[in-house]
Amino acid sequence: MPTMVADNISSGYGKNLIIRNISLEVDAKKVTTIVGPNGAGKSTFAKTVVGLLKAQTGSIVVNGDDLTKVPAYKIPGRGLAYVPQVQNVFVSMTVQENLEIGGFVTKGNTHDRMEEILATFKDLEKARHKRAGFLSGGQQNMLAIARALMVNPSVIVLDEPTAGLSPAYTNVVWEEIGRIAESGTAVLVVEQNVERAIVHSDYVHVFVAGQNHVHGTKEEIAQLDLASIFLGRSEATKS
Amino acid sequence: MHLFWIDFGTGLATAAVVALAATGLTLQFGITNYINFAYGDFMGLGALLTFALNNQAFHLNFWIAAPIAAILVGVFAVIANQLLLAPFARRFSNPALTMIVTFGLSLFMANVATVIWTGNTLFFRMPISVDKKVGPFLWSPDVMIVMGFAVLVMVMIHLLLKTTRLGKMMRALSDNTSLALTSGIDVRQITNVTWFMSGLLAGLGGIALAVEEANLTVTSAESYLFVIFAAVILGGIGSVYGAMLGALAIGLLTETAPLYINAGYKLDVGFFIVIVLLLFRPQGLVPRLGRS
Ligand SMILES: Nc1ncnc2c1ncn2[C@@H]1O[C@H](COP(=O)(O)OP(=O)(O)OP(=O)(O)O)[C@@H](O)[C@H]1O
Ligand SMILES: [Mg+2]
């Protein structure tokens, strides 16, 4: 059974529907990516899954647990963690405090979990008492991911975790994403760069104009002429 | 020189009052992003409820009436937010519109207070506290208690924000509301707690002001609103430590001002500082990381 099943999701801002009838599954130990042109509704979908936007239709189920109507603040405690595309750290708080916040929803001692996470995120360990606003963009994204991991989630949703990062740091982040999946977590990543998405993920969804236009394994998606799909033409295989 | 130190001492006492009130105002601003113009009335309510418990009903000892009154203002603040301000804040994406609602609340509270407590000068029922020489300063024992209490409250706020789970959640909420929500913080609950603390501190500030002035009227706290704003803006709006420093600066400035200008204008010093700051340094004097 997939770890997360989003079924027939439609949502948007106010009365405006941005995404329509999107269905998608995320499996444990797998990296699933969503690619698509600017404004395709990738972030809107991610925000709906984690309860920031209300789903007008459809359902979100994690580990058999229906989260569709669950308030956003209870979602991480139910196994679904989220890293937003922008403003994803508490800039006025230290690295350690950011991680503590991430661990508040789990009962009991989170100290061990924090040490475990800091042991894998070496850069953060060094900057432990620095305020997050003083970290580089890449370090901030790493901190945001580390914060989300504090709850030991079943599913983690990452919205463009490498946007604006240097190529070197982009690789570091993708390696980390790979490790997270290996550890048993189901990973859903929104990614702008199609080539990179295909290299690093197991399964790819292509969103165009608010719909899940085409999806498949990375090998299947690699066969498609994505450039014309992005421009709204129907899918054609690469010639 | 002698007069200067006496005014300086009065400035420290005023700083204590302003610090209590300013931290409460800035805590609330930090999470809602609009200024509460009814805050002066919240302060006044603290003093007036103390007067009611101490002088009108129950005849409680002042030192018992005061904390009860402050807690009641905290509860009132939560209710005012839940019933009036929060519904508007949810509707309006622009916080300035909710700020206008706080103007309405201020007018309403001021008028109700005048109906209940009239425009007369009121006095707490407590032993007269005579000024004593303390070093170069001249303070009454009651004012010294108020100052000591204010310092204690500042230390407690510091410990709350830096060491407790609740305090960290409050800071997280003030830093980034939507991230706080998706990180698992019950934003509505923490917002209520923050309004309670804001009301509690307003109440304490209003009571402290009445003790310092040795009397109160329904409007005396309101006239201090710009002094409080000045402290908050000086320290960088939303910053708690900034508000503490701002309170110290503003307290000393307003009370030593009569040495140089007509004493009748001393509260206008606050108003003047607000204007100058908003023109030249709206982010306050204490550097603070950009909020998101
Ligand atoms: N807060 C908002 N209010 C109203 N409309 C919005 C809001 N945020 C996004 N939109 C609109 O929703 C559509 C989808 O935006 P979304 O952010 O989901 O796209 P995206 O696929 O994540 O794009 P990008 O690759 O640029 O991040 C866009 O047309 C955008 O203008
Ligand atoms: Mg996006």
Coordinates of C-alpha atoms in Angstrom, one line a residue, chain B residues 45-207:
Chain B
L45 CA -9.2 49.1 32.6
G46 CA -6.5 47.5 34.8
A47 CA -6.4 50.5 37.0
L48 CA -10.1 51.0 37.0
L49 CA -10.9 47.4 37.9
T50 CA -8.3 47.6 40.7
F51 CA -10.1 50.7 41.9
A52 CA -13.4 48.9 41.7
L53 CA -12.2 45.9 43.7
N54 CA -10.3 48.0 46.2
N55 CA -12.7 50.9 46.7
Q56 CA -16.2 50.0 45.3
A57 CA -16.9 46.3 45.7
F58 CA -15.2 43.7 48.0
H59 CA -12.9 46.4 49.4
L60 CA -9.9 44.1 48.8
N61 CA -6.4 45.1 49.8
F62 CA -4.8 47.0 46.9
W63 CA -2.0 44.4 46.6
I64 CA -4.6 41.7 46.2
A65 CA -7.0 43.7 44.0
A66 CA -4.2 44.6 41.6
P67 CA -3.2 41.1 40.3
I68 CA -6.9 40.1 40.1
A69 CA -7.6 43.1 38.0
A70 CA -4.6 42.5 35.7
I71 CA -5.7 38.9 35.2
L72 CA -9.3 40.1 34.3
V73 CA -7.8 42.5 31.7
G74 CA -5.9 39.5 30.2
V75 CA -9.2 37.6 30.0
F76 CA -10.9 40.6 28.5
A77 CA -8.1 40.8 25.9
V78 CA -8.7 37.2 24.9
I79 CA -12.4 37.7 24.6
A80 CA -12.0 41.0 22.6
N81 CA -9.7 39.2 20.2
Q82 CA -11.9 36.1 19.8
L83 CA -15.2 38.0 19.4
L84 CA -14.2 41.2 17.7
L85 CA -10.6 41.4 16.3
A86 CA -9.9 37.9 15.1
P87 CA -13.0 37.6 12.9
F88 CA -12.0 40.9 11.2
A89 CA -8.4 39.8 10.9
R90 CA -9.5 36.6 9.2
R91 CA -11.6 38.7 6.7
F92 CA -9.1 41.4 5.9
S93 CA -5.8 40.5 4.3
N94 CA -4.6 44.0 5.2
P95 CA -3.8 44.3 9.0
A96 CA -4.4 48.1 8.8
L97 CA -8.1 47.5 8.5
T98 CA -8.2 45.5 11.7
M99 CA -6.3 48.3 13.3
I100 CA -9.2 50.6 12.5
V101 CA -11.5 48.2 14.4
T102 CA -9.2 48.6 17.4
F103 CA -9.9 52.4 17.2
G104 CA -13.6 51.6 17.5
L105 CA -12.9 49.3 20.4
S106 CA -11.0 52.1 22.1
L107 CA -13.8 54.6 21.7
F108 CA -16.3 52.1 23.0
M109 CA -14.2 51.2 26.1
A110 CA -13.5 54.9 26.8
N111 CA -17.1 55.7 26.8
V112 CA -18.2 52.8 28.9
A113 CA -15.5 53.6 31.4
T114 CA -16.7 57.2 31.7
V115 CA -20.2 56.0 32.3
I116 CA -19.1 53.7 35.0
W117 CA -16.3 55.6 36.7
T118 CA -17.2 59.2 35.7
G119 CA -14.5 61.8 34.8
N120 CA -13.5 62.4 38.4
T121 CA -10.0 61.8 39.8
L122 CA -10.0 58.5 41.7
F123 CA -7.7 57.2 44.5
F124 CA -6.7 53.7 45.5
R125 CA -7.5 52.9 49.2
M126 CA -4.0 52.3 50.4
P127 CA -1.7 53.9 53.0
I128 CA 0.0 57.1 51.7
S129 CA 3.5 56.3 50.6
V130 CA 5.9 59.2 51.3
D131 CA 8.8 59.9 49.0
K132 CA 12.2 58.9 50.5
K133 CA 15.7 59.8 49.5
V134 CA 17.4 56.9 48.0
G135 CA 20.9 58.0 47.0
P136 CA 20.3 61.0 44.7
F137 CA 16.8 59.8 43.9
L138 CA 13.4 60.5 45.5
W139 CA 11.1 57.5 45.5
S140 CA 8.1 56.4 47.5
P141 CA 8.2 52.8 48.8
D142 CA 5.2 51.9 46.5
V143 CA 7.0 53.2 43.5
M144 CA 10.1 51.2 44.4
I145 CA 7.9 48.1 44.7
V146 CA 6.5 48.9 41.2
M147 CA 10.1 49.2 39.8
G148 CA 11.3 46.0 41.4
F149 CA 8.2 44.3 40.1
A150 CA 8.8 45.6 36.6
V151 CA 12.4 44.3 36.6
L152 CA 11.1 40.9 37.9
V153 CA 8.5 40.8 35.1
M154 CA 11.1 41.6 32.4
V155 CA 13.3 38.8 33.7
M156 CA 10.4 36.4 33.7
I157 CA 9.5 37.4 30.1
H158 CA 13.1 36.8 29.1
L159 CA 13.1 33.3 30.7
L160 CA 9.7 32.5 29.2
L161 CA 10.8 33.4 25.6
K162 CA 14.2 31.9 25.8
T163 CA 13.8 28.7 27.8
T164 CA 10.2 27.5 27.7
R165 CA 8.3 25.6 25.1
L166 CA 5.5 28.1 25.2
G167 CA 7.8 31.1 24.8
K168 CA 9.6 29.4 21.8
M169 CA 6.2 28.8 20.2
M170 CA 5.3 32.4 20.7
R171 CA 8.5 33.5 19.1
A172 CA 8.0 31.1 16.2
L173 CA 4.5 32.4 15.6
S174 CA 5.8 35.9 15.6
D175 CA 8.6 35.0 13.2
N176 CA 6.5 33.1 10.6
T177 CA 2.9 32.2 11.2
S178 CA 2.3 29.8 8.3
L179 CA 5.6 27.9 9.0
A180 CA 4.6 27.7 12.7
L181 CA 1.3 26.2 11.6
T182 CA 2.9 23.6 9.4
S183 CA 5.5 22.9 12.0
G184 CA 2.7 21.7 14.3
I185 CA 2.0 24.8 16.4
D186 CA -1.6 25.4 17.4
V187 CA -1.6 28.9 16.2
R188 CA -5.0 29.8 17.6
Q189 CA -4.1 28.6 21.1
I190 CA -0.8 30.4 21.2
T191 CA -2.5 33.5 19.8
N192 CA -4.9 33.4 22.7
V193 CA -2.1 33.0 25.2
T194 CA -0.3 36.0 23.7
W195 CA -3.4 38.1 23.9
F196 CA -3.8 37.1 27.5
M197 CA -0.3 38.1 28.3
S198 CA -0.7 41.3 26.4
G199 CA -3.8 42.2 28.4
L200 CA -2.2 41.2 31.6
L201 CA 0.8 43.4 31.0
A202 CA -1.4 46.3 29.9
G203 CA -3.3 45.9 33.1
L204 CA -0.2 45.8 35.2
G205 CA 1.2 48.8 33.3
G206 CA -2.0 50.8 33.9
I207 CA -2.0 49.9 37.6

